[in-house]
Tab-separated table of C-alpha atoms and ligand atoms in Angstrom:
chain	number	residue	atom	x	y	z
A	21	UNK	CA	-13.150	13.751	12.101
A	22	UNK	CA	-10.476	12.215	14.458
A	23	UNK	CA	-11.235	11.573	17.980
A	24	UNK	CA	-9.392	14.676	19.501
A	25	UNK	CA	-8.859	13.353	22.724
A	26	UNK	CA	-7.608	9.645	21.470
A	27	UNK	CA	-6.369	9.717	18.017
A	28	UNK	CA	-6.225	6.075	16.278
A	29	UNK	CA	-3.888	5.729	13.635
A	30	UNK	CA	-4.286	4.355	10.453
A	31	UNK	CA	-1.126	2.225	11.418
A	32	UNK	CA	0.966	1.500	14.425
A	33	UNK	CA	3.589	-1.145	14.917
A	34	UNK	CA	5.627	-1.080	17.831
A	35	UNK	CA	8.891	-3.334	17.932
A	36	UNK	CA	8.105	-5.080	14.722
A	37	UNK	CA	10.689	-8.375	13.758
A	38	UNK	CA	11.226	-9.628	10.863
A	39	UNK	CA	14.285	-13.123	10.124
A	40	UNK	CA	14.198	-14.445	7.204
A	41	UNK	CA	15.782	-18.527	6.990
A	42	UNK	CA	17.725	-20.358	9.546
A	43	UNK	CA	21.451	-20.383	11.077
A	44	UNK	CA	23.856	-19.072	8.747
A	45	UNK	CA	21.728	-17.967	6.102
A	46	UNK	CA	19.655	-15.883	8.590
A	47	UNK	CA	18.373	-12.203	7.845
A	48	UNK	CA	17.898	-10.089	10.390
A	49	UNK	CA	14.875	-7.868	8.067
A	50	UNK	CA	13.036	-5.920	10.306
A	51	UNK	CA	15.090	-5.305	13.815
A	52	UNK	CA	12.425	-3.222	16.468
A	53	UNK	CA	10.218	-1.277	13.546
A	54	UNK	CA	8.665	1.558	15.500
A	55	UNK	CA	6.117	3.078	12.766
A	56	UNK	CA	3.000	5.487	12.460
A	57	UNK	CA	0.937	6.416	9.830
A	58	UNK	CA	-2.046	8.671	10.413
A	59	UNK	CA	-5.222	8.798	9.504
A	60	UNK	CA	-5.603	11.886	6.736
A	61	UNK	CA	-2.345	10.694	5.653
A	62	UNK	CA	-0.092	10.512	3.268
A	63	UNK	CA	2.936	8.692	4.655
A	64	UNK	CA	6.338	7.820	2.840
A	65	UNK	CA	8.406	5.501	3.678
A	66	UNK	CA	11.875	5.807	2.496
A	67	UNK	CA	15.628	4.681	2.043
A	68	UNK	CA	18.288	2.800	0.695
A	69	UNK	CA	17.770	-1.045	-1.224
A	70	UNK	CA	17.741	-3.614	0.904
A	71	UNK	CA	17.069	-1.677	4.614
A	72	UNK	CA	13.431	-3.877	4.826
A	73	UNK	CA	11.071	-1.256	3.447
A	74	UNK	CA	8.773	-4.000	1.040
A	75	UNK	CA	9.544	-6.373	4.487
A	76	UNK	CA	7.615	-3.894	6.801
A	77	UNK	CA	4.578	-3.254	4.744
A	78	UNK	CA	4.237	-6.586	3.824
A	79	UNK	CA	3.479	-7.267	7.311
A	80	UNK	CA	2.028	-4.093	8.088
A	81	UNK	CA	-0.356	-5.561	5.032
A	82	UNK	CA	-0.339	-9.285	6.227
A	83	UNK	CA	0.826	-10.946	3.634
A	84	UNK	CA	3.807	-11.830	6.200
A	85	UNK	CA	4.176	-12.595	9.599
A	86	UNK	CA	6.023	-10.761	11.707
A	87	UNK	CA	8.677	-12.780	14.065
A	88	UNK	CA	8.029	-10.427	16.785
A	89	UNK	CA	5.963	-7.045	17.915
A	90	UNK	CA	3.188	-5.446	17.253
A	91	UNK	CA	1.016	-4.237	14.546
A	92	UNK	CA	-2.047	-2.328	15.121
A	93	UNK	CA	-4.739	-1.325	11.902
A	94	UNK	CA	-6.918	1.111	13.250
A	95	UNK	CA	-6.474	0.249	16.852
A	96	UNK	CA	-6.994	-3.323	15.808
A	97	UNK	CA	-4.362	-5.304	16.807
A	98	UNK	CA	-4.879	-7.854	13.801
A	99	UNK	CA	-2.970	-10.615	15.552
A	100	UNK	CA	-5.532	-11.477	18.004
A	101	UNK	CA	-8.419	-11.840	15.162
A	102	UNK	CA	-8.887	-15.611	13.540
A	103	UNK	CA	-7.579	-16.114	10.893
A	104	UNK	CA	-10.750	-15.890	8.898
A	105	UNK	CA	-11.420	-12.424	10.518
A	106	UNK	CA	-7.603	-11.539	8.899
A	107	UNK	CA	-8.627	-12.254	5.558
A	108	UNK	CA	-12.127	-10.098	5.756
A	109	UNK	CA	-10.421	-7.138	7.899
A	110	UNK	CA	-8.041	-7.123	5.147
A	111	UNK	CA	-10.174	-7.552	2.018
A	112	UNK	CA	-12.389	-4.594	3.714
A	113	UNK	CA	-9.887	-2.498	4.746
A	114	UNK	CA	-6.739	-2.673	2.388
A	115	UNK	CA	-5.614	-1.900	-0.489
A	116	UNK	CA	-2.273	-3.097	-1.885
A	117	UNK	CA	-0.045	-2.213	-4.897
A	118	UNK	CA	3.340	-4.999	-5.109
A	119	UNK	CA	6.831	-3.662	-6.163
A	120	UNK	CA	5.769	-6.175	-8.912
A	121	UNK	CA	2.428	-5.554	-10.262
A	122	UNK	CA	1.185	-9.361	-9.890
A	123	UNK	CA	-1.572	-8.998	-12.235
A	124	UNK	CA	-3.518	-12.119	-13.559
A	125	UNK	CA	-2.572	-12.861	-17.105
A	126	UNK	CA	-5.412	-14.668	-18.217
A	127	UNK	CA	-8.055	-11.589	-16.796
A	128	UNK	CA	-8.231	-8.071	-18.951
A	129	UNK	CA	-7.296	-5.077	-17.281
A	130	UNK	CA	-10.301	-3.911	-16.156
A	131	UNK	CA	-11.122	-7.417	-15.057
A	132	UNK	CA	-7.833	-7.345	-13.416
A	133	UNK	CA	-8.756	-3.600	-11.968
A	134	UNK	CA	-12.361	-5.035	-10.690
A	135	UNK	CA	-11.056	-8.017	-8.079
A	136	UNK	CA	-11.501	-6.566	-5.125
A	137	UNK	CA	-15.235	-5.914	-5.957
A	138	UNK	CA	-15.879	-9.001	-7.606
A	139	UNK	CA	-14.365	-10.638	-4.459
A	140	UNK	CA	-16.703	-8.318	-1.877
A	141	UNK	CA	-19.756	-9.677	-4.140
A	142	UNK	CA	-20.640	-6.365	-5.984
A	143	UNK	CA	-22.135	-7.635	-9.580
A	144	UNK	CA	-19.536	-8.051	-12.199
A	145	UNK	CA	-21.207	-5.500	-14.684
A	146	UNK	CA	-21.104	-3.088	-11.860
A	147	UNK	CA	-17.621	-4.032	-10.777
A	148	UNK	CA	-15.818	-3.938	-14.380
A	149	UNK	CA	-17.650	-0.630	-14.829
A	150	UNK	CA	-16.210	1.060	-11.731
A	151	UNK	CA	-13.219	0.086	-12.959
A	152	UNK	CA	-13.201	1.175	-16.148
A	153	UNK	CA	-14.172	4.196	-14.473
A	154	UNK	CA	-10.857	4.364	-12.587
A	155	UNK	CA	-8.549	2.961	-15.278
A	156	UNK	CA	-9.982	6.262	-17.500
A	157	UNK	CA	-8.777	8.453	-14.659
A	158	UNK	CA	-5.587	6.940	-14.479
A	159	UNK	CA	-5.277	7.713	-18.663
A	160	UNK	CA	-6.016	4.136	-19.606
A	161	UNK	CA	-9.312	4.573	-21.578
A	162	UNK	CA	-7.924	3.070	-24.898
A	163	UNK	CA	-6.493	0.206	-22.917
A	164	UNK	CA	-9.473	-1.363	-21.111
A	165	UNK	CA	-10.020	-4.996	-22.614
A	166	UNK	CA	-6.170	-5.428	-23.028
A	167	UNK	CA	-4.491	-8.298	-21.044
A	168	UNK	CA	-1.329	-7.596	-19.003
A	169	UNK	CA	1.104	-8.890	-21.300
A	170	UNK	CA	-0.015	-5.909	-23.759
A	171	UNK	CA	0.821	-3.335	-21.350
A	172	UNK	CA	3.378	-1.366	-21.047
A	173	UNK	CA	5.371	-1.776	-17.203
A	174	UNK	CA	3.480	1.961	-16.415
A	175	UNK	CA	0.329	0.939	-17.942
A	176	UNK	CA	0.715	-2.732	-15.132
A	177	UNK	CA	1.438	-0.381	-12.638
A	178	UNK	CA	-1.780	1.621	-13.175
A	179	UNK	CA	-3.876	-1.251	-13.304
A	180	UNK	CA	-2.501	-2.613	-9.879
A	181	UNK	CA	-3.245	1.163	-8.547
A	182	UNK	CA	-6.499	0.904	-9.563
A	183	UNK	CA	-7.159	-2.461	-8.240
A	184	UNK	CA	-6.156	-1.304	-4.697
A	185	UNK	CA	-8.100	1.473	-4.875
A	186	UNK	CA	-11.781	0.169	-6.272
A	187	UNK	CA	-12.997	-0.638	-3.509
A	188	UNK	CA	-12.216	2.417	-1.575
A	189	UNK	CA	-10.293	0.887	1.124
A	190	UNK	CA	-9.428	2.650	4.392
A	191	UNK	CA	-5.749	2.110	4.227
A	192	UNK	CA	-4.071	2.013	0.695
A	193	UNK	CA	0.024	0.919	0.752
A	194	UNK	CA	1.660	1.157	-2.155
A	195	UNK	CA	5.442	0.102	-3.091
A	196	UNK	CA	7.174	1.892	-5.354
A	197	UNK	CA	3.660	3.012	-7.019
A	198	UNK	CA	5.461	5.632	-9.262
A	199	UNK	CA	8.813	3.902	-10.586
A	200	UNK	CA	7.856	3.202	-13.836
A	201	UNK	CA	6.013	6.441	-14.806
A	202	UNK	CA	6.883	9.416	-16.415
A	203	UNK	CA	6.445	12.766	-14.692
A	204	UNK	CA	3.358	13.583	-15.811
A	205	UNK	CA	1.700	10.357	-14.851
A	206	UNK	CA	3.295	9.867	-11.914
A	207	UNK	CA	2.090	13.083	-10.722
A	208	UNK	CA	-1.777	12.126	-11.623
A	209	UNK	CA	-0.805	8.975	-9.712
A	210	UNK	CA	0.166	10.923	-6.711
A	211	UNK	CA	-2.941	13.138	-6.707
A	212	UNK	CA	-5.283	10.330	-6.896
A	213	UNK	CA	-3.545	8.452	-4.014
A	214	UNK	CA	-3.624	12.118	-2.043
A	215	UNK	CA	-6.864	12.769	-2.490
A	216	UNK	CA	-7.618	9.380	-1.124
A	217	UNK	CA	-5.623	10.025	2.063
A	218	UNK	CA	-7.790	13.477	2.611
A	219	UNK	CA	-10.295	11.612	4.200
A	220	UNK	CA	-10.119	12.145	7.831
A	221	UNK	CA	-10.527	8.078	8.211
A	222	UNK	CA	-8.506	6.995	5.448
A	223	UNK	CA	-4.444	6.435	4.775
A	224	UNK	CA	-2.244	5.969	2.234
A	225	UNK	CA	1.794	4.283	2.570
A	226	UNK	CA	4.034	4.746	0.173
A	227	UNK	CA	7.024	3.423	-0.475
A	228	UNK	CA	9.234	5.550	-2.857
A	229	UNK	CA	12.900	6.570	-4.102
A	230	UNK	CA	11.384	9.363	-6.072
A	231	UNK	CA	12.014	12.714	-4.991
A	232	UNK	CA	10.011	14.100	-7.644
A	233	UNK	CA	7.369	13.262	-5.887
A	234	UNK	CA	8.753	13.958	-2.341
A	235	UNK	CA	5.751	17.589	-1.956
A	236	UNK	CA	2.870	15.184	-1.604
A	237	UNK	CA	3.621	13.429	1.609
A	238	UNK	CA	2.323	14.850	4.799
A	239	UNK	CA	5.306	12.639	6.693
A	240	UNK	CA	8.251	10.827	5.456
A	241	UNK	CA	9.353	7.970	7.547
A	242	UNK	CA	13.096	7.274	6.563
A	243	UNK	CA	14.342	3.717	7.219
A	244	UNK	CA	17.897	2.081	7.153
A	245	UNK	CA	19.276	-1.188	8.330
A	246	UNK	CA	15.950	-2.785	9.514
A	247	UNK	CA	14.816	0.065	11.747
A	248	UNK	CA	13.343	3.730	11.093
A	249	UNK	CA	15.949	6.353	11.943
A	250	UNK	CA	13.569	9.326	12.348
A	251	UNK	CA	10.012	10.928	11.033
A	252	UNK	CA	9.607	14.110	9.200
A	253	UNK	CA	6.187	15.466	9.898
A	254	UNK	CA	5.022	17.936	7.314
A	255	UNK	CA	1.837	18.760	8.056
B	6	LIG	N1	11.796	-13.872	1.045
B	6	LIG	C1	13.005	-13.492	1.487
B	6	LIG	N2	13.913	-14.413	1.893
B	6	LIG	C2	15.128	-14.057	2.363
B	6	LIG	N3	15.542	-12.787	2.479
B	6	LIG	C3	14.696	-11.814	2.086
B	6	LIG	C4	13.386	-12.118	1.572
B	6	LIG	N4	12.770	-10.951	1.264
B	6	LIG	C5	13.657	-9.976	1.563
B	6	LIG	N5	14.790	-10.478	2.072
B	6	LIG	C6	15.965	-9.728	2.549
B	6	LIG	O1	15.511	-8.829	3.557
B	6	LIG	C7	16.131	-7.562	3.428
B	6	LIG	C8	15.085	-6.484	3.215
B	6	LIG	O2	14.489	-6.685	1.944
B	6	LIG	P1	13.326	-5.733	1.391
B	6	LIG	O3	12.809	-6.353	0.159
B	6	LIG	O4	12.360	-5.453	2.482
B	6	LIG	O5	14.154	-4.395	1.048
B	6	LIG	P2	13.662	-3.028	0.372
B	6	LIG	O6	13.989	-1.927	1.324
B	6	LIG	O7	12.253	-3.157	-0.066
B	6	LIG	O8	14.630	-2.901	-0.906
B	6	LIG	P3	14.343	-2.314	-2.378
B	6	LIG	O9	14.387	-0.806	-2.246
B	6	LIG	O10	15.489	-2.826	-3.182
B	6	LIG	O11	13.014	-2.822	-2.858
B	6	LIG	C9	17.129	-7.692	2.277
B	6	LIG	O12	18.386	-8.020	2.829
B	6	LIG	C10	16.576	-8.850	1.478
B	6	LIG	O13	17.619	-9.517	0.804
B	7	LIG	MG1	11.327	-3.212	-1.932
């Protein structure tokens, strides 16, 4: 359960920058991000092209660096580890899913699916099979041994899902996780990334346009212009 007195959320940045280039050609992405997600979670983040959603949890996730502010994981201000304690906080504790599904072309997807465990040193006849595993519940059974350039753009996107989710990570942020999917799917997407954000410890970020699955988030952050305007809390 969460600390009652001193609740740690899953996320918290606090006056998050973002430029992109120099001089003229400067981009002013992220412009004082104040953001929470809590643990239990399921947080959407949301608004219009361009306004620095994939910016802000890119950094959130590491894979940029901020040009100013905070970002706290868990109460772990992730700044002030080395940067070989980065790379293992975030291998242990993240899961990410790309606007594009950057999948490896010359690995299968459940070889794809199983990085993250292969990577953590679980045995690759264990890893592949708790992928396949996954992959099934995700409707890919019949689609196992095929290699990304097979797949369909919704059958990608399910593979990347599943690779951020193998290894049961405590935070899970996704962008765009249901674009290509039909309803259907995209609601068994939704469910599985729910029921991984149940867990009193655990969250899940999503970045969406999709109202049609707007019912599953417990908050929706709304962004616009490099900054979020205001929080919805559902639940
Ligand atoms: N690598 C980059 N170099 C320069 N500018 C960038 C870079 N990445 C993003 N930007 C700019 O930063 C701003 C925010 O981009 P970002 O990709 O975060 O938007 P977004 O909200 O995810 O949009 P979308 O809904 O279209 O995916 C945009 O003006 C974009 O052009
Ligand atoms: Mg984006």
């Amino acid at each position: 359960m969460m600390n009652a007195t001193q609740p740690v959320n899953a996320v918290r940045c606090r006056g998050v920058e973002k430029h992109f280039g120099e001089g003229d050609a400067r981009i002013h992405a992220l412009r004082g991000v104040n953001f929470e997600a809590r643990q239990g979670q399921l947080t959407f983040l949301v608004g219009p092209s361009g306004c620095g959603k994939t910016t802000l949890i890119s950094v959130i996730a590491g894979l940029l660096d901020s040009t100013g502010g905070d970002v706290e994981l868990f109460g772990q201000n992730t700044a002030k580890l080395s940067p070989q304690d980065q790379t293992l906080f975030r291998r242990r504790n993240l899961g990410f899913v790309f606007q594009q599904y950057n999948l490896l072309p010359a690995l299968s997807a459940s070889e794809n699916a199983a990085v993250p465990l292969l990577a953590a040193g679980v045995k690759r006849v264990e890893a592949v099979d708790r992928a396949k595993s996954l992959l099934a519940r995700l409707g890919l059974e019949n689609r196992l041994d095929a290699m990304p350039s097979k797949l369909s753009g919704g059958q990608q996107q399910r593979v990347a899902l599943a690779r951020a989710l193998v290894h049961e990570p405590r935070l899970i942020v996704c962008d765009e996780p249901t674009a290509a999917l039909d309803h259907a799917t995209g609601e068994a997407v939704m469910e599985l990334l729910a029921g991984s954000a149940v867990h009193p410890d655990r969250a899940v970020v999503v970045v969406t346009h999709d109202n049609r699955v707007f019912h599953f988030a417990d908050s929706v952050a709304h962004m616009d212009d490099g900054r979020i305007t205001h929080i919805e809390q559902r639940n």
